[in-house]
Amino acid sequence: MKTALRGFLLLALTAVLVQTQAQAASLPAYDLELHNGELKPQELRVKAGERFKINLHNTGNTPVEFESRSLRKEKVMGPGVESFVVIHPLKPGEYDFFDEFHLPDARGLVIAE
């Protein structure tokens, strides 16, 4: 019985993860490169009121930490790692983000218009 329950839970979790990844793939996406303390681009212009994702690419040879208190997101990545964060619909305005491991220089803005 325990094996069947474990199998069912694993199948259910897999289905949820696949659905979440499919939803993230269909969102508007913006690329952000983090390279040893340099952010490219430093500004991301997005449509206000629309969910979107930011594709994170650590092209440097040091770890990075994408962080934004105003967006309520945080992601630590090793060298060469790619990942993403999904952002909830934003009101018009500016939202800061930074690479916590490379402050004070590695700062940027999401501008919702």
PDB file as gemmi writes it, atoms N, CA and C in Angstrom:
CRYST1    1.000    1.000    1.000  90.00  90.00  90.00 P 1                      
ATOM      1  N   MET A   1       0.815  -1.197   0.000  1.00  0.00           N  
ATOM      2  CA  MET A   1       0.000   0.000   0.000  1.00  0.00           C  
ATOM      3  C   MET A   1       0.863   1.269   0.000  1.00  0.00           C  
ATOM      4  N   LYS A   2       1.918   1.257   0.801  1.00  0.00           N  
ATOM      5  CA  LYS A   2       2.793   2.424   0.868  1.00  0.00           C  
ATOM      6  C   LYS A   2       3.447   2.702  -0.480  1.00  0.00           C  
ATOM      7  N   THR A   3       3.830   1.662  -1.187  1.00  0.00           N  
ATOM      8  CA  THR A   3       4.466   1.819  -2.492  1.00  0.00           C  
ATOM      9  C   THR A   3       3.494   2.441  -3.488  1.00  0.00           C  
ATOM     10  N   ALA A   4       2.242   1.997  -3.466  1.00  0.00           N  
ATOM     11  CA  ALA A   4       1.237   2.562  -4.374  1.00  0.00           C  
ATOM     12  C   ALA A   4       0.988   4.027  -4.062  1.00  0.00           C  
ATOM     13  N   LEU A   5       0.908   4.368  -2.778  1.00  0.00           N  
ATOM     14  CA  LEU A   5       0.694   5.762  -2.380  1.00  0.00           C  
ATOM     15  C   LEU A   5       1.881   6.626  -2.792  1.00  0.00           C  
ATOM     16  N   ARG A   6       3.088   6.118  -2.564  1.00  0.00           N  
ATOM     17  CA  ARG A   6       4.288   6.848  -2.975  1.00  0.00           C  
ATOM     18  C   ARG A   6       4.305   7.078  -4.473  1.00  0.00           C  
ATOM     19  N   GLY A   7       3.943   6.052  -5.236  1.00  0.00           N  
ATOM     20  CA  GLY A   7       3.896   6.169  -6.693  1.00  0.00           C  
ATOM     21  C   GLY A   7       2.870   7.199  -7.139  1.00  0.00           C  
ATOM     22  N   PHE A   8       1.701   7.196  -6.505  1.00  0.00           N  
ATOM     23  CA  PHE A   8       0.665   8.171  -6.845  1.00  0.00           C  
ATOM     24  C   PHE A   8       1.131   9.590  -6.537  1.00  0.00           C  
ATOM     25  N   LEU A   9       1.735   9.784  -5.361  1.00  0.00           N  
ATOM     26  CA  LEU A   9       2.225  11.121  -4.985  1.00  0.00           C  
ATOM     27  C   LEU A   9       3.314  11.607  -5.937  1.00  0.00           C  
ATOM     28  N   LEU A  10       4.198  10.720  -6.325  1.00  0.00           N  
ATOM     29  CA  LEU A  10       5.252  11.077  -7.277  1.00  0.00           C  
ATOM     30  C   LEU A  10       4.665  11.463  -8.623  1.00  0.00           C  
ATOM     31  N   LEU A  11       3.670  10.710  -9.078  1.00  0.00           N  
ATOM     32  CA  LEU A  11       3.002  11.016 -10.352  1.00  0.00           C  
ATOM     33  C   LEU A  11       2.282  12.360 -10.270  1.00  0.00           C  
ATOM     34  N   ALA A  12       1.604  12.631  -9.161  1.00  0.00           N  
ATOM     35  CA  ALA A  12       0.889  13.897  -8.989  1.00  0.00           C  
ATOM     36  C   ALA A  12       1.873  15.074  -8.959  1.00  0.00           C  
ATOM     37  N   LEU A  13       2.967  14.920  -8.241  1.00  0.00           N  
ATOM     38  CA  LEU A  13       3.978  15.976  -8.187  1.00  0.00           C  
ATOM     39  C   LEU A  13       4.579  16.230  -9.557  1.00  0.00           C  
ATOM     40  N   THR A  14       4.863  15.196 -10.298  1.00  0.00           N  
ATOM     41  CA  THR A  14       5.401  15.338 -11.654  1.00  0.00           C  
ATOM     42  C   THR A  14       4.424  16.095 -12.547  1.00  0.00           C  
ATOM     43  N   ALA A  15       3.138  15.774 -12.447  1.00  0.00           N  
ATOM     44  CA  ALA A  15       2.128  16.459 -13.261  1.00  0.00           C  
ATOM     45  C   ALA A  15       2.074  17.950 -12.934  1.00  0.00           C  
ATOM     46  N   VAL A  16       2.167  18.293 -11.669  1.00  0.00           N  
ATOM     47  CA  VAL A  16       2.150  19.704 -11.258  1.00  0.00           C  
ATOM     48  C   VAL A  16       3.382  20.426 -11.798  1.00  0.00           C  
ATOM     49  N   LEU A  17       4.547  19.804 -11.698  1.00  0.00           N  
ATOM     50  CA  LEU A  17       5.776  20.427 -12.191  1.00  0.00           C  
ATOM     51  C   LEU A  17       5.738  20.631 -13.695  1.00  0.00           C  
ATOM     52  N   VAL A  18       5.246  19.658 -14.432  1.00  0.00           N  
ATOM     53  CA  VAL A  18       5.154  19.777 -15.888  1.00  0.00           C  
ATOM     54  C   VAL A  18       4.197  20.901 -16.262  1.00  0.00           C  
ATOM     55  N   GLN A  19       3.062  20.984 -15.576  1.00  0.00           N  
ATOM     56  CA  GLN A  19       2.092  22.051 -15.856  1.00  0.00           C  
ATOM     57  C   GLN A  19       2.690  23.417 -15.550  1.00  0.00           C  
ATOM     58  N   THR A  20       3.401  23.544 -14.430  1.00  0.00           N  
ATOM     59  CA  THR A  20       4.029  24.815 -14.064  1.00  0.00           C  
ATOM     60  C   THR A  20       5.057  25.223 -15.107  1.00  0.00           C  
ATOM     61  N   GLN A  21       5.872  24.287 -15.577  1.00  0.00           N  
ATOM     62  CA  GLN A  21       6.873  24.603 -16.592  1.00  0.00           C  
ATOM     63  C   GLN A  21       6.207  24.996 -17.899  1.00  0.00           C  
ATOM     64  N   ALA A  22       5.117  24.347 -18.272  1.00  0.00           N  
ATOM     65  CA  ALA A  22       4.410  24.693 -19.511  1.00  0.00           C  
ATOM     66  C   ALA A  22       3.823  26.089 -19.414  1.00  0.00           C  
ATOM     67  N   GLN A  23       3.266  26.441 -18.261  1.00  0.00           N  
ATOM     68  CA  GLN A  23       2.720  27.786 -18.082  1.00  0.00           C  
ATOM     69  C   GLN A  23       3.824  28.826 -18.152  1.00  0.00           C  
ATOM     70  N   ALA A  24       4.961  28.559 -17.546  1.00  0.00           N  
ATOM     71  CA  ALA A  24       6.080  29.504 -17.577  1.00  0.00           C  
ATOM     72  C   ALA A  24       6.613  29.662 -18.996  1.00  0.00           C  
ATOM     73  N   ALA A  25       6.595  28.586 -19.781  1.00  0.00           N  
ATOM     74  CA  ALA A  25       7.098  28.656 -21.152  1.00  0.00           C  
ATOM     75  C   ALA A  25       6.222  29.544 -22.028  1.00  0.00           C  
ATOM     76  N   SER A  26       4.933  29.666 -21.714  1.00  0.00           N  
ATOM     77  CA  SER A  26       4.032  30.455 -22.550  1.00  0.00           C  
ATOM     78  C   SER A  26       3.980  31.930 -22.143  1.00  0.00           C  
ATOM     79  N   LEU A  27       4.661  32.308 -21.094  1.00  0.00           N  
ATOM     80  CA  LEU A  27       4.664  33.700 -20.642  1.00  0.00           C  
ATOM     81  C   LEU A  27       5.607  34.552 -21.479  1.00  0.00           C  
ATOM     82  N   PRO A  28       5.342  35.870 -21.562  1.00  0.00           N  
ATOM     83  CA  PRO A  28       6.342  36.762 -22.164  1.00  0.00           C  
ATOM     84  C   PRO A  28       7.647  36.625 -21.366  1.00  0.00           C  
ATOM     85  N   ALA A  29       8.766  36.584 -22.048  1.00  0.00           N  
ATOM     86  CA  ALA A  29      10.050  36.337 -21.381  1.00  0.00           C  
ATOM     87  C   ALA A  29      11.060  37.422 -21.723  1.00  0.00           C  
ATOM     88  N   TYR A  30      11.895  37.720 -20.744  1.00  0.00           N  
ATOM     89  CA  TYR A  30      12.956  38.722 -20.880  1.00  0.00           C  
ATOM     90  C   TYR A  30      14.242  38.081 -20.390  1.00  0.00           C  
ATOM     91  N   ASP A  31      15.324  38.259 -21.137  1.00  0.00           N  
ATOM     92  CA  ASP A  31      16.608  37.678 -20.773  1.00  0.00           C  
ATOM     93  C   ASP A  31      17.427  38.653 -19.949  1.00  0.00           C  
ATOM     94  N   LEU A  32      18.080  38.117 -18.914  1.00  0.00           N  
ATOM     95  CA  LEU A  32      18.986  38.896 -18.082  1.00  0.00           C  
ATOM     96  C   LEU A  32      20.267  38.099 -17.908  1.00  0.00           C  
ATOM     97  N   GLU A  33      21.377  38.685 -18.336  1.00  0.00           N  
ATOM     98  CA  GLU A  33      22.684  38.056 -18.192  1.00  0.00           C  
ATOM     99  C   GLU A  33      23.372  38.630 -16.958  1.00  0.00           C  
ATOM    100  N   LEU A  34      23.863  37.745 -16.104  1.00  0.00           N  
ATOM    101  CA  LEU A  34      24.625  38.128 -14.923  1.00  0.00           C  
ATOM    102  C   LEU A  34      26.045  37.619 -15.150  1.00  0.00           C  
ATOM    103  N   HIS A  35      27.002  38.543 -15.216  1.00  0.00           N  
ATOM    104  CA  HIS A  35      28.376  38.163 -15.560  1.00  0.00           C  
ATOM    105  C   HIS A  35      29.357  38.851 -14.619  1.00  0.00           C  
ATOM    106  N   ASN A  36      29.773  38.136 -13.582  1.00  0.00           N  
ATOM    107  CA  ASN A  36      30.788  38.630 -12.651  1.00  0.00           C  
ATOM    108  C   ASN A  36      30.526  40.059 -12.183  1.00  0.00           C  
ATOM    109  N   GLY A  37      29.306  40.348 -11.808  1.00  0.00           N  
ATOM    110  CA  GLY A  37      28.962  41.661 -11.274  1.00  0.00           C  
ATOM    111  C   GLY A  37      28.401  42.640 -12.280  1.00  0.00           C  
ATOM    112  N   GLU A  38      28.259  42.228 -13.520  1.00  0.00           N  
ATOM    113  CA  GLU A  38      27.680  43.080 -14.557  1.00  0.00           C  
ATOM    114  C   GLU A  38      26.337  42.499 -14.982  1.00  0.00           C  
ATOM    115  N   LEU A  39      25.329  43.351 -15.072  1.00  0.00           N  
ATOM    116  CA  LEU A  39      23.990  42.934 -15.483  1.00  0.00           C  
ATOM    117  C   LEU A  39      23.704  43.470 -16.870  1.00  0.00           C  
ATOM    118  N   LYS A  40      23.245  42.589 -17.761  1.00  0.00           N  
ATOM    119  CA  LYS A  40      22.912  42.999 -19.132  1.00  0.00           C  
ATOM    120  C   LYS A  40      21.547  42.458 -19.485  1.00  0.00           C  
ATOM    121  N   PRO A  41      20.577  43.293 -19.761  1.00  0.00           N  
ATOM    122  CA  PRO A  41      20.592  44.747 -19.652  1.00  0.00           C  
ATOM    123  C   PRO A  41      20.347  45.169 -18.198  1.00  0.00           C  
ATOM    124  N   GLN A  42      20.584  46.432 -17.924  1.00  0.00           N  
ATOM    125  CA  GLN A  42      20.335  46.952 -16.580  1.00  0.00           C  
ATOM    126  C   GLN A  42      18.882  47.373 -16.410  1.00  0.00           C  
ATOM    127  N   GLU A  43      18.154  47.529 -17.510  1.00  0.00           N  
ATOM    128  CA  GLU A  43      16.731  47.861 -17.463  1.00  0.00           C  
ATOM    129  C   GLU A  43      15.935  46.867 -18.298  1.00  0.00           C  
ATOM    130  N   LEU A  44      14.870  46.365 -17.709  1.00  0.00           N  
ATOM    131  CA  LEU A  44      13.932  45.510 -18.422  1.00  0.00           C  
ATOM    132  C   LEU A  44      12.600  46.246 -18.475  1.00  0.00           C  
ATOM    133  N   ARG A  45      12.119  46.561 -19.674  1.00  0.00           N  
ATOM    134  CA  ARG A  45      10.824  47.237 -19.832  1.00  0.00           C  
ATOM    135  C   ARG A  45       9.767  46.182 -20.113  1.00  0.00           C  
ATOM    136  N   VAL A  46       8.748  46.155 -19.246  1.00  0.00           N  
ATOM    137  CA  VAL A  46       7.705  45.130 -19.337  1.00  0.00           C  
ATOM    138  C   VAL A  46       6.339  45.801 -19.391  1.00  0.00           C  
ATOM    139  N   LYS A  47       5.347  45.027 -19.783  1.00  0.00           N  
ATOM    140  CA  LYS A  47       3.981  45.524 -19.846  1.00  0.00           C  
ATOM    141  C   LYS A  47       3.349  45.424 -18.460  1.00  0.00           C  
ATOM    142  N   ALA A  48       2.838  46.526 -17.940  1.00  0.00           N  
ATOM    143  CA  ALA A  48       2.171  46.522 -16.638  1.00  0.00           C  
ATOM    144  C   ALA A  48       0.929  45.638 -16.698  1.00  0.00           C  
ATOM    145  N   GLY A  49       0.631  44.969 -15.603  1.00  0.00           N  
ATOM    146  CA  GLY A  49      -0.573  44.148 -15.525  1.00  0.00           C  
ATOM    147  C   GLY A  49      -0.461  42.777 -16.163  1.00  0.00           C  
ATOM    148  N   GLU A  50       0.733  42.363 -16.553  1.00  0.00           N  
ATOM    149  CA  GLU A  50       0.917  41.089 -17.252  1.00  0.00           C  
ATOM    150  C   GLU A  50       1.984  40.244 -16.549  1.00  0.00           C  
ATOM    151  N   ARG A  51       1.671  38.975 -16.270  1.00  0.00           N  
ATOM    152  CA  ARG A  51       2.678  38.059 -15.730  1.00  0.00           C  
ATOM    153  C   ARG A  51       3.766  37.862 -16.776  1.00  0.00           C  
ATOM    154  N   PHE A  52       4.990  37.670 -16.313  1.00  0.00           N  
ATOM    155  CA  PHE A  52       6.101  37.431 -17.238  1.00  0.00           C  
ATOM    156  C   PHE A  52       7.188  36.666 -16.503  1.00  0.00           C  
ATOM    157  N   LYS A  53       8.164  36.221 -17.273  1.00  0.00           N  
ATOM    158  CA  LYS A  53       9.302  35.569 -16.631  1.00  0.00           C  
ATOM    159  C   LYS A  53      10.586  36.246 -17.064  1.00  0.00           C  
ATOM    160  N   ILE A  54      11.557  36.155 -16.191  1.00  0.00           N  
ATOM    161  CA  ILE A  54      12.903  36.646 -16.485  1.00  0.00           C  
ATOM    162  C   ILE A  54      13.801  35.419 -16.565  1.00  0.00           C  
ATOM    163  N   ASN A  55      14.379  35.203 -17.753  1.00  0.00           N  
ATOM    164  CA  ASN A  55      15.345  34.125 -17.939  1.00  0.00           C  
ATOM    165  C   ASN A  55      16.691  34.615 -17.442  1.00  0.00           C  
ATOM    166  N   LEU A  56      17.243  33.928 -16.460  1.00  0.00           N  
ATOM    167  CA  LEU A  56      18.503  34.314 -15.836  1.00  0.00           C  
ATOM    168  C   LEU A  56      19.634  33.457 -16.394  1.00  0.00           C  
ATOM    169  N   HIS A  57      20.705  34.108 -16.827  1.00  0.00           N  
ATOM    170  CA  HIS A  57      21.859  33.413 -17.401  1.00  0.00           C  
ATOM    171  C   HIS A  57      23.109  33.866 -16.658  1.00  0.00           C  
ATOM    172  N   ASN A  58      23.702  32.988 -15.861  1.00  0.00           N  
ATOM    173  CA  ASN A  58      24.960  33.321 -15.205  1.00  0.00           C  
ATOM    174  C   ASN A  58      26.091  32.907 -16.132  1.00  0.00           C  
ATOM    175  N   THR A  59      26.603  33.874 -16.877  1.00  0.00           N  
ATOM    176  CA  THR A  59      27.670  33.600 -17.839  1.00  0.00           C  
ATOM    177  C   THR A  59      29.059  33.830 -17.249  1.00  0.00           C  
ATOM    178  N   GLY A  60      29.100  34.200 -15.985  1.00  0.00           N  
ATOM    179  CA  GLY A  60      30.384  34.457 -15.332  1.00  0.00           C  
ATOM    180  C   GLY A  60      30.974  33.202 -14.718  1.00  0.00           C  
ATOM    181  N   ASN A  61      32.092  33.398 -14.024  1.00  0.00           N  
ATOM    182  CA  ASN A  61      32.761  32.269 -13.385  1.00  0.00           C  
ATOM    183  C   ASN A  61      32.655  32.324 -11.866  1.00  0.00           C  
ATOM    184  N   THR A  62      31.681  33.090 -11.359  1.00  0.00           N  
ATOM    185  CA  THR A  62      31.420  33.172  -9.928  1.00  0.00           C  
ATOM    186  C   THR A  62      29.923  32.974  -9.683  1.00  0.00           C  
ATOM    187  N   PRO A  63      29.539  32.563  -8.472  1.00  0.00           N  
ATOM    188  CA  PRO A  63      28.105  32.461  -8.164  1.00  0.00           C  
ATOM    189  C   PRO A  63      27.448  33.838  -8.185  1.00  0.00           C  
ATOM    190  N   VAL A  64      26.144  33.854  -8.431  1.00  0.00           N  
ATOM    191  CA  VAL A  64      25.360  35.087  -8.419  1.00  0.00           C  
ATOM    192  C   VAL A  64      24.091  34.852  -7.606  1.00  0.00           C  
ATOM    193  N   GLU A  65      23.505  35.948  -7.147  1.00  0.00           N  
ATOM    194  CA  GLU A  65      22.213  35.870  -6.480  1.00  0.00           C  
ATOM    195  C   GLU A  65      21.317  36.975  -7.017  1.00  0.00           C  
ATOM    196  N   PHE A  66      20.404  36.598  -7.918  1.00  0.00           N  
ATOM    197  CA  PHE A  66      19.396  37.545  -8.381  1.00  0.00           C  
ATOM    198  C   PHE A  66      18.451  37.768  -7.217  1.00  0.00           C  
ATOM    199  N   GLU A  67      18.269  39.040  -6.852  1.00  0.00           N  
ATOM    200  CA  GLU A  67      17.373  39.342  -5.743  1.00  0.00           C  
ATOM    201  C   GLU A  67      16.619  40.632  -6.012  1.00  0.00           C  
ATOM    202  N   SER A  68      15.367  40.641  -5.597  1.00  0.00           N  
ATOM    203  CA  SER A  68      14.542  41.846  -5.667  1.00  0.00           C  
ATOM    204  C   SER A  68      13.540  41.802  -4.524  1.00  0.00           C  
ATOM    205  N   ARG A  69      13.677  42.731  -3.618  1.00  0.00           N  
ATOM    206  CA  ARG A  69      12.715  42.802  -2.517  1.00  0.00           C  
ATOM    207  C   ARG A  69      11.369  43.297  -3.029  1.00  0.00           C  
ATOM    208  N   SER A  70      11.389  44.250  -3.968  1.00  0.00           N  
ATOM    209  CA  SER A  70      10.136  44.811  -4.482  1.00  0.00           C  
ATOM    210  C   SER A  70       9.357  43.803  -5.336  1.00  0.00           C  
ATOM    211  N   LEU A  71      10.068  42.869  -5.977  1.00  0.00           N  
ATOM    212  CA  LEU A  71       9.411  41.812  -6.755  1.00  0.00           C  
ATOM    213  C   LEU A  71       9.212  40.534  -5.927  1.00  0.00           C  
ATOM    214  N   ARG A  72       9.806  40.514  -4.755  1.00  0.00           N  
ATOM    215  CA  ARG A  72       9.749  39.363  -3.844  1.00  0.00           C  
ATOM    216  C   ARG A  72      10.301  38.091  -4.491  1.00  0.00           C  
ATOM    217  N   LYS A  73      11.493  38.220  -5.080  1.00  0.00           N  
ATOM    218  CA  LYS A  73      12.146  37.078  -5.733  1.00  0.00           C  
ATOM    219  C   LYS A  73      13.602  37.002  -5.312  1.00  0.00           C  
ATOM    220  N   GLU A  74      14.105  35.776  -5.287  1.00  0.00           N  
ATOM    221  CA  GLU A  74      15.499  35.528  -4.947  1.00  0.00           C  
ATOM    222  C   GLU A  74      15.909  34.208  -5.583  1.00  0.00           C  
ATOM    223  N   LYS A  75      17.072  34.204  -6.227  1.00  0.00           N  
ATOM    224  CA  LYS A  75      17.545  32.976  -6.890  1.00  0.00           C  
ATOM    225  C   LYS A  75      19.071  32.984  -6.867  1.00  0.00           C  
ATOM    226  N   VAL A  76      19.662  31.945  -6.281  1.00  0.00           N  
ATOM    227  CA  VAL A  76      21.117  31.769  -6.256  1.00  0.00           C  
ATOM    228  C   VAL A  76      21.484  30.782  -7.352  1.00  0.00           C  
ATOM    229  N   MET A  77      22.531  31.129  -8.116  1.00  0.00           N  
ATOM    230  CA  MET A  77      22.957  30.268  -9.228  1.00  0.00           C  
ATOM    231  C   MET A  77      24.472  30.189  -9.271  1.00  0.00           C  
ATOM    232  N   GLY A  78      24.973  29.009  -9.550  1.00  0.00           N  
ATOM    233  CA  GLY A  78      26.401  28.808  -9.720  1.00  0.00           C  
ATOM    234  C   GLY A  78      26.859  29.270 -11.094  1.00  0.00           C  
ATOM    235  N   PRO A  79      28.162  29.270 -11.320  1.00  0.00           N  
ATOM    236  CA  PRO A  79      28.699  29.657 -12.625  1.00  0.00           C  
ATOM    237  C   PRO A  79      28.139  28.788 -13.742  1.00  0.00           C  
ATOM    238  N   GLY A  80      27.742  29.430 -14.848  1.00  0.00           N  
ATOM    239  CA  GLY A  80      27.244  28.718 -16.015  1.00  0.00           C  
ATOM    240  C   GLY A  80      25.806  28.234 -15.919  1.00  0.00           C  
ATOM    241  N   VAL A  81      25.124  28.527 -14.838  1.00  0.00           N  
ATOM    242  CA  VAL A  81      23.757  28.036 -14.634  1.00  0.00           C  
ATOM    243  C   VAL A  81      22.744  28.978 -15.277  1.00  0.00           C  
ATOM    244  N   GLU A  82      21.671  28.393 -15.827  1.00  0.00           N  
ATOM    245  CA  GLU A  82      20.545  29.160 -16.364  1.00  0.00           C  
ATOM    246  C   GLU A  82      19.294  28.757 -15.593  1.00  0.00           C  
ATOM    247  N   SER A  83      18.440  29.743 -15.316  1.00  0.00           N  
ATOM    248  CA  SER A  83      17.203  29.485 -14.601  1.00  0.00           C  
ATOM    249  C   SER A  83      16.209  30.579 -14.962  1.00  0.00           C  
ATOM    250  N   PHE A  84      15.103  30.670 -14.233  1.00  0.00           N  
ATOM    251  CA  PHE A  84      14.143  31.735 -14.486  1.00  0.00           C  
ATOM    252  C   PHE A  84      13.347  32.018 -13.217  1.00  0.00           C  
ATOM    253  N   VAL A  85      12.731  33.195 -13.180  1.00  0.00           N  
ATOM    254  CA  VAL A  85      11.782  33.562 -12.136  1.00  0.00           C  
ATOM    255  C   VAL A  85      10.526  34.074 -12.826  1.00  0.00           C  
ATOM    256  N   VAL A  86       9.367  33.731 -12.287  1.00  0.00           N  
ATOM    257  CA  VAL A  86       8.093  34.214 -12.811  1.00  0.00           C  
ATOM    258  C   VAL A  86       7.650  35.384 -11.934  1.00  0.00           C  
ATOM    259  N   ILE A  87       7.267  36.472 -12.591  1.00  0.00           N  
ATOM    260  CA  ILE A  87       6.887  37.698 -11.888  1.00  0.00           C  
ATOM    261  C   ILE A  87       5.387  37.915 -12.043  1.00  0.00           C  
ATOM    262  N   HIS A  88       4.744  38.202 -10.949  1.00  0.00           N  
ATOM    263  CA  HIS A  88       3.301  38.481 -10.944  1.00  0.00           C  
ATOM    264  C   HIS A  88       3.019  39.779 -11.695  1.00  0.00           C  
ATOM    265  N   PRO A  89       1.784  40.024 -12.110  1.00  0.00           N  
ATOM    266  CA  PRO A  89       1.468  41.282 -12.799  1.00  0.00           C  
ATOM    267  C   PRO A  89       1.836  42.485 -11.925  1.00  0.00           C  
ATOM    268  N   LEU A  90       2.485  43.461 -12.546  1.00  0.00           N  
ATOM    269  CA  LEU A  90       2.963  44.642 -11.822  1.00  0.00           C  
ATOM    270  C   LEU A  90       2.128  45.866 -12.143  1.00  0.00           C  
ATOM    271  N   LYS A  91       2.021  46.735 -11.174  1.00  0.00           N  
ATOM    272  CA  LYS A  91       1.443  48.053 -11.429  1.00  0.00           C  
ATOM    273  C   LYS A  91       2.510  48.885 -12.135  1.00  0.00           C  
ATOM    274  N   PRO A  92       2.109  49.923 -12.891  1.00  0.00           N  
ATOM    275  CA  PRO A  92       3.120  50.776 -13.518  1.00  0.00           C  
ATOM    276  C   PRO A  92       4.091  51.325 -12.470  1.00  0.00           C  
ATOM    277  N   GLY A  93       5.367  51.300 -12.810  1.00  0.00           N  
ATOM    278  CA  GLY A  93       6.378  51.807 -11.886  1.00  0.00           C  
ATOM    279  C   GLY A  93       7.715  51.139 -12.101  1.00  0.00           C  
ATOM    280  N   GLU A  94       8.626  51.408 -11.179  1.00  0.00           N  
ATOM    281  CA  GLU A  94       9.979  50.860 -11.244  1.00  0.00           C  
ATOM    282  C   GLU A  94      10.197  49.914 -10.072  1.00  0.00           C  
ATOM    283  N   TYR A  95      10.851  48.793 -10.367  1.00  0.00           N  
ATOM    284  CA  TYR A  95      11.111  47.754  -9.381  1.00  0.00           C  
ATOM    285  C   TYR A  95      12.589  47.383  -9.483  1.00  0.00           C  
ATOM    286  N   ASP A  96      13.317  47.522  -8.388  1.00  0.00           N  
ATOM    287  CA  ASP A  96      14.757  47.286  -8.437  1.00  0.00           C  
ATOM    288  C   ASP A  96      15.078  45.800  -8.302  1.00  0.00           C  
ATOM    289  N   PHE A  97      16.227  45.412  -8.851  1.00  0.00           N  
ATOM    290  CA  PHE A  97      16.795  44.086  -8.647  1.00  0.00           C  
ATOM    291  C   PHE A  97      18.301  44.237  -8.587  1.00  0.00           C  
ATOM    292  N   PHE A  98      18.976  43.221  -8.057  1.00  0.00           N  
ATOM    293  CA  PHE A  98      20.428  43.302  -7.915  1.00  0.00           C  
ATOM    294  C   PHE A  98      21.016  41.913  -7.782  1.00  0.00           C  
ATOM    295  N   ASP A  99      22.323  41.843  -7.970  1.00  0.00           N  
ATOM    296  CA  ASP A  99      23.087  40.626  -7.711  1.00  0.00           C  
ATOM    297  C   ASP A  99      23.724  40.816  -6.338  1.00  0.00           C  
ATOM    298  N   GLU A 100      23.151  40.185  -5.347  1.00  0.00           N  
ATOM    299  CA  GLU A 100      23.586  40.365  -3.955  1.00  0.00           C  
ATOM    300  C   GLU A 100      25.072  40.063  -3.753  1.00  0.00           C  
ATOM    301  N   PHE A 101      25.620  39.140  -4.561  1.00  0.00           N  
ATOM    302  CA  PHE A 101      27.019  38.764  -4.399  1.00  0.00           C  
ATOM    303  C   PHE A 101      27.978  39.772  -5.029  1.00  0.00           C  
ATOM    304  N   HIS A 102      27.458  40.747  -5.780  1.00  0.00           N  
ATOM    305  CA  HIS A 102      28.326  41.701  -6.476  1.00  0.00           C  
ATOM    306  C   HIS A 102      27.875  43.149  -6.254  1.00  0.00           C  
ATOM    307  N   LEU A 103      27.453  43.446  -5.042  1.00  0.00           N  
ATOM    308  CA  LEU A 103      27.078  44.827  -4.718  1.00  0.00           C  
ATOM    309  C   LEU A 103      28.327  45.623  -4.408  1.00  0.00           C  
ATOM    310  N   PRO A 104      28.313  46.923  -4.596  1.00  0.00           N  
ATOM    311  CA  PRO A 104      27.159  47.778  -4.853  1.00  0.00           C  
ATOM    312  C   PRO A 104      26.870  48.013  -6.333  1.00  0.00           C  
ATOM    313  N   ASP A 105      27.691  47.492  -7.229  1.00  0.00           N  
ATOM    314  CA  ASP A 105      27.573  47.852  -8.644  1.00  0.00           C  
ATOM    315  C   ASP A 105      26.479  47.113  -9.422  1.00  0.00           C  
ATOM    316  N   ALA A 106      26.198  45.878  -9.088  1.00  0.00           N  
ATOM    317  CA  ALA A 106      25.293  45.058  -9.906  1.00  0.00           C  
ATOM    318  C   ALA A 106      23.840  45.329  -9.542  1.00  0.00           C  
ATOM    319  N   ARG A 107      23.301  46.408 -10.101  1.00  0.00           N  
ATOM    320  CA  ARG A 107      21.913  46.820  -9.832  1.00  0.00           C  
ATOM    321  C   ARG A 107      21.193  47.088 -11.146  1.00  0.00           C  
ATOM    322  N   GLY A 108      19.872  46.830 -11.143  1.00  0.00           N  
ATOM    323  CA  GLY A 108      19.073  47.085 -12.322  1.00  0.00           C  
ATOM    324  C   GLY A 108      17.640  47.414 -11.951  1.00  0.00           C  
ATOM    325  N   LEU A 109      16.819  47.664 -12.997  1.00  0.00           N  
ATOM    326  CA  LEU A 109      15.426  48.027 -12.806  1.00  0.00           C  
ATOM    327  C   LEU A 109      14.530  47.261 -13.757  1.00  0.00           C  
ATOM    328  N   VAL A 110      13.368  46.865 -13.254  1.00  0.00           N  
ATOM    329  CA  VAL A 110      12.259  46.448 -14.096  1.00  0.00           C  
ATOM    330  C   VAL A 110      11.331  47.648 -14.154  1.00  0.00           C  
ATOM    331  N   ILE A 111      11.021  48.091 -15.353  1.00  0.00           N  
ATOM    332  CA  ILE A 111      10.130  49.242 -15.551  1.00  0.00           C  
ATOM    333  C   ILE A 111       8.855  48.738 -16.176  1.00  0.00           C  
ATOM    334  N   ALA A 112       7.778  48.801 -15.392  1.00  0.00           N  
ATOM    335  CA  ALA A 112       6.456  48.360 -15.883  1.00  0.00           C  
ATOM    336  C   ALA A 112       5.719  49.554 -16.441  1.00  0.00           C  
ATOM    337  N   GLU A 113       5.329  49.454 -17.725  1.00  0.00           N  
ATOM    338  CA  GLU A 113       4.651  50.571 -18.409  1.00  0.00           C  
ATOM    339  C   GLU A 113       3.281  50.146 -18.889  1.00  0.00           C  
TER     340      GLU A 113                                                      
END                                                                             
